[in-house]
Amino acid sequence: MSRPTRPLGAVRRLLAGLLVLDVLAVANSLINLLVGGGDAELTVYPSGSAPVPVPAGLHASTLGVSVLEPTGWQNLLGLLSHNFTVALFALPMVIFARRLVDRATDSQPFTAEMVSGLRRLGILVLVGGGIAEVIRIVAGVLLHDSAVPDGNPIDVLPDGISLWWLLVGLTVIGFAQIVEHGRTLRLELDEVI
């Protein structure tokens, strides 16, 4: 006899897996910081004052470097300037999304509460993701400044400013509008019947 499947069970399992991976990423980063294996790495842009030998036919536009014997402050900045910040800010997003899926499974998904919850999740992703990205960039600039005090801070901006949070947040808010439209149609249908 097969066990009945729970509605949205696959989504719930996916979110549970993401939560576990996210917690492991945060824990791994913190353990590395505490045992002294911090990630005081930054990207530098070689210039005429700091030539870098590269094979013929290639040009070095950016280099990933590590600070030798970083201070605790530099290790912390290295941690914040990488994926740790995104993983940390993603924790409440995944937890909130999982609670929404549970609420949709346990009751009617086309409710005002679900629309409100989806909007709050979208705003959480937009605000949290934006803050995480700002922290990541500022930490990278401060790390560069502490390691290369006479460098140009503009040269430090990360290779790729990530806008994942903008896409995901706006998508969730758009999905909230779809659920709101479905809720309105259902109310109109109930009135007709």
mmCIF file of C-alpha atoms in Angstrom:
data_model
loop_
_atom_site.group_PDB
_atom_site.id
_atom_site.type_symbol
_atom_site.label_atom_id
_atom_site.label_comp_id
_atom_site.label_asym_id
_atom_site.label_seq_id
_atom_site.Cartn_x
_atom_site.Cartn_y
_atom_site.Cartn_z
ATOM 1 C CA MET A 1 0.000 0.000 0.000
ATOM 2 C CA SER A 2 1.508 3.278 -1.067
ATOM 3 C CA ARG A 3 1.553 6.267 1.176
ATOM 4 C CA PRO A 4 -0.550 9.220 -0.020
ATOM 5 C CA THR A 5 1.515 12.093 -1.318
ATOM 6 C CA ARG A 6 1.263 15.392 0.445
ATOM 7 C CA PRO A 7 0.369 18.339 -1.775
ATOM 8 C CA LEU A 8 3.451 20.457 -2.461
ATOM 9 C CA GLY A 9 5.602 17.745 -0.879
ATOM 10 C CA ALA A 10 8.329 18.125 -3.509
ATOM 11 C CA VAL A 11 8.521 21.875 -2.914
ATOM 12 C CA ARG A 12 8.638 21.322 0.827
ATOM 13 C CA ARG A 13 11.485 18.787 0.446
ATOM 14 C CA LEU A 14 13.365 21.155 -1.854
ATOM 15 C CA LEU A 15 13.093 23.972 0.688
ATOM 16 C CA ALA A 16 14.192 21.600 3.478
ATOM 17 C CA GLY A 17 17.233 20.638 1.408
ATOM 18 C CA LEU A 18 18.033 24.287 0.738
ATOM 19 C CA LEU A 19 17.728 25.047 4.432
ATOM 20 C CA VAL A 20 20.146 22.242 5.350
ATOM 21 C CA LEU A 21 22.659 23.360 2.697
ATOM 22 C CA ASP A 22 22.345 26.968 3.822
ATOM 23 C CA VAL A 23 22.903 26.106 7.483
ATOM 24 C CA LEU A 24 25.921 23.972 6.511
ATOM 25 C CA ALA A 25 27.376 26.832 4.439
ATOM 26 C CA VAL A 26 26.998 29.301 7.323
ATOM 27 C CA ALA A 27 28.413 26.814 9.846
ATOM 28 C CA ASN A 28 31.355 25.929 7.588
ATOM 29 C CA SER A 29 32.260 29.586 7.108
ATOM 30 C CA LEU A 30 32.073 30.284 10.839
ATOM 31 C CA ILE A 31 34.148 27.208 11.710
ATOM 32 C CA ASN A 32 36.791 28.249 9.178
ATOM 33 C CA LEU A 33 36.879 31.725 10.697
ATOM 34 C CA LEU A 34 37.151 30.416 14.263
ATOM 35 C CA VAL A 35 39.948 27.931 13.550
ATOM 36 C CA GLY A 36 41.983 30.564 11.730
ATOM 37 C CA GLY A 37 41.378 29.364 8.207
ATOM 38 C CA GLY A 38 39.549 32.551 7.339
ATOM 39 C CA ASP A 39 38.862 33.608 3.790
ATOM 40 C CA ALA A 40 40.746 36.917 3.596
ATOM 41 C CA GLU A 41 40.714 36.811 -0.191
ATOM 42 C CA LEU A 42 40.130 39.752 -2.466
ATOM 43 C CA THR A 43 40.288 40.692 -6.102
ATOM 44 C CA VAL A 44 42.923 43.157 -7.231
ATOM 45 C CA TYR A 45 43.401 44.910 -10.516
ATOM 46 C CA PRO A 46 47.060 44.893 -11.563
ATOM 47 C CA SER A 47 48.359 48.177 -12.895
ATOM 48 C CA GLY A 48 51.623 49.504 -14.261
ATOM 49 C CA SER A 49 52.865 49.917 -10.685
ATOM 50 C CA ALA A 50 52.332 46.242 -9.938
ATOM 51 C CA PRO A 51 53.076 44.285 -13.121
ATOM 52 C CA VAL A 52 52.084 40.650 -13.073
ATOM 53 C CA PRO A 53 53.811 38.095 -15.299
ATOM 54 C CA VAL A 54 51.323 36.297 -17.506
ATOM 55 C CA PRO A 55 51.834 33.929 -20.437
ATOM 56 C CA ALA A 56 52.194 35.471 -23.888
ATOM 57 C CA GLY A 57 48.903 36.299 -25.535
ATOM 58 C CA LEU A 58 47.061 36.820 -22.226
ATOM 59 C CA HIS A 59 46.323 39.896 -20.163
ATOM 60 C CA ALA A 60 45.627 39.866 -16.412
ATOM 61 C CA SER A 61 42.699 42.163 -15.711
ATOM 62 C CA THR A 62 41.933 40.849 -12.225
ATOM 63 C CA LEU A 63 43.689 38.595 -9.779
ATOM 64 C CA GLY A 64 42.400 36.710 -6.782
ATOM 65 C CA VAL A 65 44.830 37.152 -3.901
ATOM 66 C CA SER A 66 44.900 36.210 -0.229
ATOM 67 C CA VAL A 67 46.196 38.348 2.615
ATOM 68 C CA LEU A 68 49.245 36.735 4.219
ATOM 69 C CA GLU A 69 48.780 36.355 7.967
ATOM 70 C CA PRO A 70 45.471 38.231 8.063
ATOM 71 C CA THR A 71 44.301 39.920 11.233
ATOM 72 C CA GLY A 72 41.032 38.916 12.847
ATOM 73 C CA TRP A 73 39.429 42.010 11.301
ATOM 74 C CA GLN A 74 40.645 41.038 7.837
ATOM 75 C CA ASN A 75 39.369 37.485 8.300
ATOM 76 C CA LEU A 76 35.958 38.848 9.297
ATOM 77 C CA LEU A 77 35.924 41.189 6.292
ATOM 78 C CA GLY A 78 36.950 38.294 4.044
ATOM 79 C CA LEU A 79 34.088 36.232 5.446
ATOM 80 C CA LEU A 80 31.555 39.028 4.910
ATOM 81 C CA SER A 81 32.793 39.831 1.405
ATOM 82 C CA HIS A 82 32.044 36.336 0.130
ATOM 83 C CA ASN A 83 29.084 33.956 0.058
ATOM 84 C CA PHE A 84 28.695 33.804 3.851
ATOM 85 C CA THR A 85 26.678 37.034 3.870
ATOM 86 C CA VAL A 86 24.275 35.785 1.213
ATOM 87 C CA ALA A 87 23.891 32.411 2.972
ATOM 88 C CA LEU A 88 23.223 34.114 6.309
ATOM 89 C CA PHE A 89 20.578 36.438 4.884
ATOM 90 C CA ALA A 90 18.990 33.569 2.927
ATOM 91 C CA LEU A 91 18.193 31.606 6.109
ATOM 92 C CA PRO A 92 15.099 33.625 7.092
ATOM 93 C CA MET A 93 13.967 33.680 3.457
ATOM 94 C CA VAL A 94 13.994 29.890 3.178
ATOM 95 C CA ILE A 95 12.338 29.443 6.588
ATOM 96 C CA PHE A 96 9.591 31.924 5.677
ATOM 97 C CA ALA A 97 9.064 30.250 2.276
ATOM 98 C CA ARG A 98 8.763 26.834 3.924
ATOM 99 C CA ARG A 99 6.155 28.156 6.362
ATOM 100 C CA LEU A 100 4.177 29.561 3.439
ATOM 101 C CA VAL A 101 4.259 26.193 1.684
ATOM 102 C CA ASP A 102 3.062 24.499 4.888
ATOM 103 C CA ARG A 103 0.238 27.028 5.194
ATOM 104 C CA ALA A 104 -0.764 26.453 1.559
ATOM 105 C CA THR A 105 -0.724 22.687 2.113
ATOM 106 C CA ASP A 106 -2.752 22.772 5.325
ATOM 107 C CA SER A 107 -5.445 25.158 4.084
ATOM 108 C CA GLN A 108 -6.773 26.909 1.015
ATOM 109 C CA PRO A 109 -3.879 28.593 -0.829
ATOM 110 C CA PHE A 110 -6.024 31.324 -2.412
ATOM 111 C CA THR A 111 -6.507 33.444 0.703
ATOM 112 C CA ALA A 112 -5.743 37.019 1.633
ATOM 113 C CA GLU A 113 -3.270 35.690 4.201
ATOM 114 C CA MET A 114 -1.375 33.774 1.504
ATOM 115 C CA VAL A 115 -1.228 36.845 -0.731
ATOM 116 C CA SER A 116 0.021 38.908 2.189
ATOM 117 C CA GLY A 117 2.578 36.233 3.092
ATOM 118 C CA LEU A 118 3.886 36.056 -0.461
ATOM 119 C CA ARG A 119 4.235 39.830 -0.587
ATOM 120 C CA ARG A 120 6.094 39.821 2.739
ATOM 121 C CA LEU A 121 8.398 37.080 1.428
ATOM 122 C CA GLY A 122 9.077 39.115 -1.723
ATOM 123 C CA ILE A 123 9.879 42.191 0.355
ATOM 124 C CA LEU A 124 12.079 40.090 2.667
ATOM 125 C CA VAL A 125 14.034 38.832 -0.346
ATOM 126 C CA LEU A 126 14.365 42.336 -1.822
ATOM 127 C CA VAL A 127 15.440 44.008 1.417
ATOM 128 C CA GLY A 128 17.523 41.134 2.799
ATOM 129 C CA GLY A 129 19.227 40.420 -0.513
ATOM 130 C CA GLY A 130 19.957 44.103 -1.080
ATOM 131 C CA ILE A 131 21.431 44.500 2.406
ATOM 132 C CA ALA A 132 23.515 41.325 1.977
ATOM 133 C CA GLU A 133 24.913 42.614 -1.310
ATOM 134 C CA VAL A 134 25.766 46.024 0.178
ATOM 135 C CA ILE A 135 27.505 44.349 3.143
ATOM 136 C CA ARG A 136 29.423 42.084 0.766
ATOM 137 C CA ILE A 137 30.619 45.021 -1.337
ATOM 138 C CA VAL A 138 31.514 47.275 1.616
ATOM 139 C CA ALA A 139 33.390 44.419 3.322
ATOM 140 C CA GLY A 140 35.330 43.808 0.104
ATOM 141 C CA VAL A 141 36.274 47.498 -0.150
ATOM 142 C CA LEU A 142 37.325 47.609 3.526
ATOM 143 C CA LEU A 143 39.364 44.406 3.149
ATOM 144 C CA HIS A 144 41.110 45.817 0.109
ATOM 145 C CA ASP A 145 41.773 49.090 1.931
ATOM 146 C CA SER A 146 43.232 47.257 4.940
ATOM 147 C CA ALA A 147 45.501 45.113 2.731
ATOM 148 C CA VAL A 148 46.395 47.732 0.087
ATOM 149 C CA PRO A 149 46.207 51.078 1.918
ATOM 150 C CA ASP A 150 47.398 53.133 -1.070
ATOM 151 C CA GLY A 151 45.107 51.412 -3.555
ATOM 152 C CA ASN A 152 42.112 52.952 -5.270
ATOM 153 C CA PRO A 153 38.845 51.841 -3.573
ATOM 154 C CA ILE A 154 36.997 52.055 -6.897
ATOM 155 C CA ASP A 155 39.249 49.266 -8.210
ATOM 156 C CA VAL A 156 37.872 46.947 -5.579
ATOM 157 C CA LEU A 157 34.270 46.556 -6.648
ATOM 158 C CA PRO A 158 33.569 42.862 -7.049
ATOM 159 C CA ASP A 159 33.803 41.287 -10.466
ATOM 160 C CA GLY A 160 30.099 40.577 -10.415
ATOM 161 C CA ILE A 161 27.594 42.523 -8.409
ATOM 162 C CA SER A 162 24.893 39.950 -7.849
ATOM 163 C CA LEU A 163 21.269 40.885 -8.424
ATOM 164 C CA TRP A 164 19.764 37.434 -7.703
ATOM 165 C CA TRP A 165 17.676 38.952 -4.909
ATOM 166 C CA LEU A 166 16.077 41.472 -7.250
ATOM 167 C CA LEU A 167 14.932 38.787 -9.691
ATOM 168 C CA VAL A 168 13.692 36.415 -6.972
ATOM 169 C CA GLY A 169 11.996 39.142 -4.899
ATOM 170 C CA LEU A 170 10.138 40.641 -7.852
ATOM 171 C CA THR A 171 9.130 37.153 -9.038
ATOM 172 C CA VAL A 172 7.641 36.310 -5.621
ATOM 173 C CA ILE A 173 5.766 39.630 -5.530
ATOM 174 C CA GLY A 174 4.498 38.916 -9.061
ATOM 175 C CA PHE A 175 3.365 35.464 -7.956
ATOM 176 C CA ALA A 176 1.506 37.130 -5.060
ATOM 177 C CA GLN A 177 -0.397 39.150 -7.659
ATOM 178 C CA ILE A 178 -1.298 35.946 -9.518
ATOM 179 C CA VAL A 179 -2.605 34.368 -6.306
ATOM 180 C CA GLU A 180 -4.562 37.570 -5.585
ATOM 181 C CA HIS A 181 -6.106 37.381 -9.059
ATOM 182 C CA GLY A 182 -7.002 33.705 -8.506
ATOM 183 C CA ARG A 183 -8.548 34.583 -5.154
ATOM 184 C CA THR A 184 -10.634 37.326 -6.776
ATOM 185 C CA LEU A 185 -11.827 34.966 -9.517
ATOM 186 C CA ARG A 186 -12.743 32.335 -6.928
ATOM 187 C CA LEU A 187 -14.754 34.900 -4.911
ATOM 188 C CA GLU A 188 -16.581 35.986 -8.079
ATOM 189 C CA LEU A 189 -17.319 32.356 -8.953
ATOM 190 C CA ASP A 190 -18.647 31.705 -5.437
ATOM 191 C CA GLU A 191 -20.998 34.695 -5.816
ATOM 192 C CA VAL A 192 -22.304 33.387 -9.150
ATOM 193 C CA ILE A 193 -22.959 29.921 -7.717
#
